[in-house]
Coordinates of N, CA, C and O in Angstrom, one line a residue:
M1 N 113.0 120.5 55.4 CA 113.1 121.0 56.7 C 112.3 120.2 57.7 O 111.2 119.7 57.4
D2 N 112.8 119.9 58.9 CA 112.2 119.1 59.9 C 111.0 119.9 60.4 O 111.2 121.0 61.0
P3 N 109.8 119.4 60.3 CA 108.6 120.1 60.8 C 108.6 120.4 62.3 O 107.8 121.2 62.7
R4 N 109.4 119.6 63.0 CA 109.4 119.8 64.4 C 110.0 121.2 64.9 O 109.6 121.7 65.8
W5 N 110.7 121.8 64.0 CA 111.2 123.1 64.2 C 110.1 124.1 64.2 O 110.0 125.0 65.1
L6 N 109.1 123.9 63.3 CA 108.0 124.8 63.3 C 107.0 124.6 64.5 O 106.5 125.6 65.0
Q7 N 107.0 123.3 64.9 CA 106.2 123.0 66.1 C 106.8 123.6 67.3 O 106.1 124.2 68.2
L8 N 108.1 123.6 67.4 CA 108.8 124.2 68.5 C 108.6 125.7 68.6 O 108.4 126.3 69.6
A9 N 108.7 126.3 67.4 CA 108.5 127.8 67.3 C 107.1 128.1 67.7 O 106.9 129.1 68.4
S10 N 106.1 127.4 67.2 CA 104.7 127.7 67.5 C 104.4 127.6 69.0 O 103.8 128.4 69.6
L11 N 104.8 126.4 69.6 CA 104.6 126.2 71.0 C 105.4 127.1 71.9 O 104.9 127.6 72.9
G12 N 106.6 127.4 71.5 CA 107.4 128.4 72.3 C 106.8 129.8 72.2 O 106.8 130.4 73.3
T13 N 106.3 130.1 71.1 CA 105.7 131.5 70.9 C 104.4 131.5 71.8 O 104.1 132.5 72.5
L14 N 103.6 130.5 71.7 CA 102.3 130.4 72.5 C 102.6 130.5 74.0 O 102.0 131.2 74.7
L15 N 103.6 129.7 74.4 CA 103.9 129.8 75.8 C 104.5 131.1 76.3 O 104.0 131.6 77.3
T16 N 105.3 131.7 75.5 CA 105.9 133.0 75.8 C 104.8 134.0 75.8 O 104.7 134.9 76.8
Y17 N 103.9 134.1 74.8 CA 102.8 135.0 74.7 C 101.9 134.8 75.9 O 101.4 135.8 76.5
G18 N 101.6 133.6 76.2 CA 100.7 133.3 77.3 C 101.2 133.7 78.6 O 100.5 134.2 79.5
L19 N 102.5 133.5 78.8 CA 103.1 133.9 80.1 C 103.2 135.5 80.3 O 102.8 135.9 81.4
F20 N 103.5 136.2 79.2 CA 103.7 137.6 79.4 C 102.6 138.5 79.0 O 102.4 139.6 79.6
A21 N 101.7 138.1 78.1 CA 100.7 138.9 77.7 C 99.3 138.4 78.2 O 98.4 139.2 78.5
L22 N 99.1 137.1 78.4 CA 97.8 136.6 78.9 C 97.8 136.1 80.4 O 96.8 135.7 80.8
D23 N 99.0 136.2 81.0 CA 99.2 135.9 82.4 C 98.8 134.4 82.7 O 98.1 134.1 83.7
F24 N 99.3 133.5 81.8 CA 99.2 132.1 82.1 C 99.7 131.8 83.5 O 100.8 132.4 83.8
E25 N 99.2 130.9 84.2 CA 99.7 130.6 85.6 C 100.6 129.4 85.5 O 100.4 128.3 86.1
V26 N 101.7 129.6 84.7 CA 102.7 128.5 84.6 C 103.9 128.9 85.5 O 104.4 129.9 85.4
R27 N 104.2 127.9 86.3 CA 105.3 128.2 87.3 C 106.7 127.8 86.6 O 106.8 126.7 86.1
P28 N 107.6 128.8 86.7 CA 108.9 128.5 86.0 C 109.6 127.3 86.5 O 110.3 126.6 85.8
E29 N 109.5 127.0 87.8 CA 110.2 125.8 88.4 C 109.6 124.5 87.8 O 110.3 123.5 87.7
N30 N 108.3 124.5 87.5 CA 107.6 123.4 86.9 C 108.2 123.2 85.3 O 108.5 122.1 85.0
V31 N 108.3 124.3 84.7 CA 108.8 124.2 83.3 C 110.2 123.7 83.4 O 110.6 122.8 82.6
A32 N 111.0 124.1 84.3 CA 112.4 123.7 84.4 C 112.5 122.1 84.8 O 113.2 121.4 84.2
A33 N 111.6 121.7 85.7 CA 111.6 120.3 86.1 C 111.1 119.4 84.9 O 111.7 118.3 84.7
I34 N 110.1 119.9 84.2 CA 109.6 119.2 83.0 C 110.7 119.1 82.0 O 111.0 118.0 81.4
A35 N 111.4 120.2 81.7 CA 112.4 120.2 80.7 C 113.6 119.3 81.0 O 114.0 118.5 80.2
V36 N 114.1 119.3 82.2 CA 115.2 118.6 82.6 C 114.9 117.1 82.6 O 115.6 116.2 82.1
T37 N 113.7 116.7 83.2 CA 113.3 115.3 83.2 C 113.0 114.8 81.8 O 113.5 113.7 81.5
A38 N 112.4 115.6 81.0 CA 112.1 115.1 79.6 C 113.3 114.8 78.8 O 113.5 113.8 78.2
Q39 N 114.3 115.7 78.9 CA 115.5 115.5 78.2 C 116.4 114.3 78.7 O 117.0 113.6 78.0
V40 N 116.4 114.1 80.0 CA 117.2 113.0 80.6 C 116.5 111.7 80.3 O 117.2 110.8 79.8
V41 N 115.2 111.6 80.4 CA 114.5 110.3 80.0 C 114.7 110.1 78.5 O 114.8 108.9 78.1
Q42 N 114.6 111.1 77.7 CA 114.8 111.0 76.2 C 116.1 110.5 75.9 O 116.3 109.5 75.2
W43 N 117.2 111.1 76.6 CA 118.5 110.5 76.4 C 118.7 109.1 76.9 O 119.3 108.3 76.1
L44 N 118.2 108.8 78.0 CA 118.3 107.4 78.4 C 117.6 106.4 77.5 O 118.1 105.3 77.2
A45 N 116.4 106.7 77.1 CA 115.7 105.9 76.1 C 116.4 105.7 74.8 O 116.5 104.7 74.3
D46 N 116.9 106.8 74.3 CA 117.6 106.8 73.0 C 118.9 105.9 73.1 O 119.2 105.1 72.3
T47 N 119.6 106.2 74.2 CA 120.8 105.4 74.4 C 120.5 104.0 74.6 O 121.3 103.1 74.1
R48 N 119.6 103.6 75.4 CA 119.2 102.2 75.7 C 118.7 101.5 74.4 O 119.0 100.3 74.2
Q49 N 118.1 102.2 73.5 CA 117.6 101.6 72.3 C 118.5 101.8 71.1 O 118.2 101.5 69.9
G50 N 119.7 102.3 71.3 CA 120.7 102.4 70.3 C 120.5 103.4 69.3 O 121.0 103.4 68.2
R51 N 119.7 104.5 69.6 CA 119.4 105.6 68.7 C 120.3 106.8 69.1 O 120.7 106.9 70.2
R52 N 120.5 107.7 68.1 CA 121.2 109.0 68.4 C 120.2 109.8 69.1 O 119.0 110.0 68.8
W53 N 120.7 110.5 70.2 CA 119.8 111.4 71.0 C 119.4 112.6 70.2 O 120.2 113.3 69.5
D54 N 118.1 112.9 70.2 CA 117.5 114.0 69.4 C 116.6 114.7 70.4 O 115.5 114.2 70.8
P55 N 117.0 115.9 70.9 CA 116.3 116.6 71.9 C 115.0 117.3 71.5 O 114.2 117.7 72.3
K56 N 114.7 117.3 70.2 CA 113.6 118.1 69.7 C 112.2 117.5 70.2 O 111.3 118.2 70.5
S57 N 112.1 116.2 70.1 CA 110.8 115.6 70.6 C 110.6 115.9 72.0 O 109.4 116.2 72.4
A58 N 111.6 115.7 72.8 CA 111.4 115.9 74.2 C 111.1 117.4 74.5 O 110.4 117.8 75.4
A59 N 111.7 118.3 73.7 CA 111.4 119.8 73.8 C 110.0 120.1 73.5 O 109.4 120.9 74.2
I60 N 109.5 119.5 72.4 CA 108.1 119.6 72.1 C 107.2 119.2 73.2 O 106.2 119.8 73.6
S61 N 107.4 118.0 73.8 CA 106.7 117.5 74.9 C 106.8 118.5 76.2 O 105.8 118.7 76.9
T62 N 108.0 119.0 76.4 CA 108.2 120.0 77.4 C 107.3 121.2 77.3 O 106.6 121.6 78.2
L63 N 107.2 121.7 76.0 CA 106.4 122.9 75.9 C 104.9 122.6 76.0 O 104.2 123.3 76.5
S64 N 104.5 121.4 75.4 CA 103.1 121.0 75.5 C 102.7 120.7 76.9 O 101.6 121.2 77.4
L65 N 103.5 120.0 77.7 CA 103.2 119.8 79.1 C 103.2 121.1 79.9 O 102.3 121.3 80.8
S66 N 104.0 122.0 79.6 CA 104.1 123.3 80.3 C 102.8 124.1 80.0 O 102.3 124.8 80.9
L67 N 102.2 123.9 78.9 CA 100.9 124.6 78.5 C 99.7 123.9 79.1 O 98.8 124.5 79.5
L68 N 99.8 122.5 79.2 CA 98.6 121.7 79.5 C 98.5 121.4 81.0 O 97.4 121.2 81.5
L69 N 99.6 121.2 81.6 CA 99.6 120.7 83.0 C 99.8 121.8 84.0 O 100.8 122.5 84.1
L70 N 98.7 122.1 84.8 CA 98.7 123.1 85.8 C 98.8 122.3 87.2 O 97.9 121.6 87.6
T71 N 100.0 122.5 87.9 CA 100.1 121.8 89.1 C 101.0 122.8 90.0 O 101.8 123.5 89.5
N72 N 100.8 122.6 91.3 CA 101.6 123.3 92.3 C 102.8 122.5 92.8 O 103.6 123.0 93.5
S73 N 103.0 121.3 92.2 CA 104.0 120.4 92.6 C 105.0 120.2 91.6 O 104.7 119.7 90.5
V74 N 106.3 120.5 92.0 CA 107.4 120.3 91.0 C 107.5 118.7 90.7 O 107.8 118.3 89.6
L75 N 107.3 117.9 91.8 CA 107.4 116.5 91.6 C 106.4 115.9 90.6 O 106.7 115.1 89.8
V76 N 105.2 116.4 90.7 CA 104.1 116.0 89.8 C 104.5 116.4 88.3 O 104.4 115.6 87.4
A77 N 105.0 117.6 88.2 CA 105.5 118.0 86.8 C 106.6 117.1 86.3 O 106.5 116.7 85.1
A78 N 107.5 116.8 87.1 CA 108.7 115.9 86.7 C 108.2 114.5 86.4 O 108.6 113.9 85.4
L79 N 107.2 114.0 87.2 CA 106.7 112.6 87.0 C 105.9 112.6 85.7 O 105.9 111.6 85.0
A80 N 105.1 113.6 85.5 CA 104.4 113.7 84.2 C 105.3 113.7 83.0 O 105.0 113.0 82.0
A81 N 106.4 114.4 83.0 CA 107.4 114.4 81.9 C 108.0 113.0 81.8 O 108.2 112.5 80.6
A82 N 108.4 112.4 82.9 CA 109.0 111.1 82.8 C 108.0 110.1 82.2 O 108.4 109.3 81.4
F83 N 106.8 110.1 82.6 CA 105.7 109.3 82.1 C 105.5 109.5 80.6 O 105.4 108.5 79.8
A84 N 105.4 110.7 80.3 CA 105.1 111.0 78.9 C 106.2 110.6 77.9 O 106.0 109.9 76.9
I85 N 107.5 110.9 78.2 CA 108.6 110.5 77.4 C 108.8 109.0 77.5 O 109.1 108.4 76.5
G86 N 108.7 108.5 78.7 CA 108.9 107.0 78.8 C 107.9 106.2 78.1 O 108.2 105.2 77.5
S87 N 106.7 106.7 78.1 CA 105.6 105.9 77.4 C 105.8 106.0 75.9 O 105.5 105.1 75.1
K88 N 106.4 107.1 75.4 CA 106.6 107.2 74.0 C 107.7 106.2 73.6 O 107.6 105.7 72.5
S89 N 108.6 105.9 74.5 CA 109.6 104.9 74.1 C 109.1 103.4 74.2 O 109.6 102.6 73.6
L90 N 108.1 103.3 75.0 CA 107.6 101.9 75.2 C 106.4 101.5 74.2 O 106.3 100.5 73.8
L91 N 105.6 102.5 74.0 CA 104.5 102.3 73.1 C 104.7 102.7 71.6 O 104.5 103.8 71.2
R92 N 105.3 101.7 70.9 CA 105.8 102.1 69.5 C 105.2 101.0 68.5 O 105.0 99.9 68.9
V93 N 105.0 101.5 67.3 CA 104.6 100.7 66.2 C 105.5 100.9 65.0 O 105.5 102.1 64.6
N94 N 106.2 100.0 64.6 CA 107.1 100.2 63.4 C 108.1 101.3 63.7 O 108.3 102.2 63.0
V95 N 108.7 101.3 64.9 CA 109.7 102.2 65.4 C 109.2 103.6 65.5 O 110.0 104.6 65.7
K96 N 107.9 103.9 65.4 CA 107.4 105.2 65.6 C 106.5 105.3 66.8 O 105.8 104.2 67.1
H97 N 106.5 106.3 67.6 CA 105.6 106.3 68.8 C 104.2 106.6 68.2 O 104.0 107.1 67.3
V98 N 103.2 106.0 69.1 CA 101.9 105.9 68.6 C 101.1 107.3 68.6 O 100.3 107.6 67.9
F99 N 101.5 108.1 69.6 CA 100.7 109.4 69.9 C 101.6 110.5 70.4 O 102.7 110.2 70.8
N100 N 101.1 111.6 70.5 CA 101.8 112.7 71.2 C 101.9 112.4 72.6 O 100.9 112.4 73.3
P101 N 103.1 112.2 73.1 CA 103.2 111.7 74.6 C 102.7 112.8 75.6 O 102.2 112.4 76.7
A102 N 102.7 114.0 75.3 CA 102.2 115.0 76.2 C 100.7 114.9 76.4 O 100.2 115.4 77.4
N103 N 100.1 114.3 75.4 CA 98.6 114.2 75.5 C 98.1 113.0 76.3 O 97.0 112.9 76.6
L104 N 99.1 112.1 76.6 CA 98.7 110.9 77.3 C 98.2 111.3 78.7 O 97.3 110.9 79.2

């Protein structure tokens, strides 16, 4: 089993619980901007590098950024997602990305 499914479930549960039970101040429009930008940049990078598009990594970054990045600007949220996913595609060692892109 791909361990990213467990990571997605954990992060998704934490974000959902935080939004509804703990009143996290996460703006839905920022989450949407992060999600769309992350998936588009992931698709572009995968296509450019001849890899099959796999949305799981970008989804993990989406959830992580949604939890970690507090901003009132949709543009800042989208730029952070583009930077995180783009850097993952550029900073690689032996075809693996070096770090969790959302933590950059």
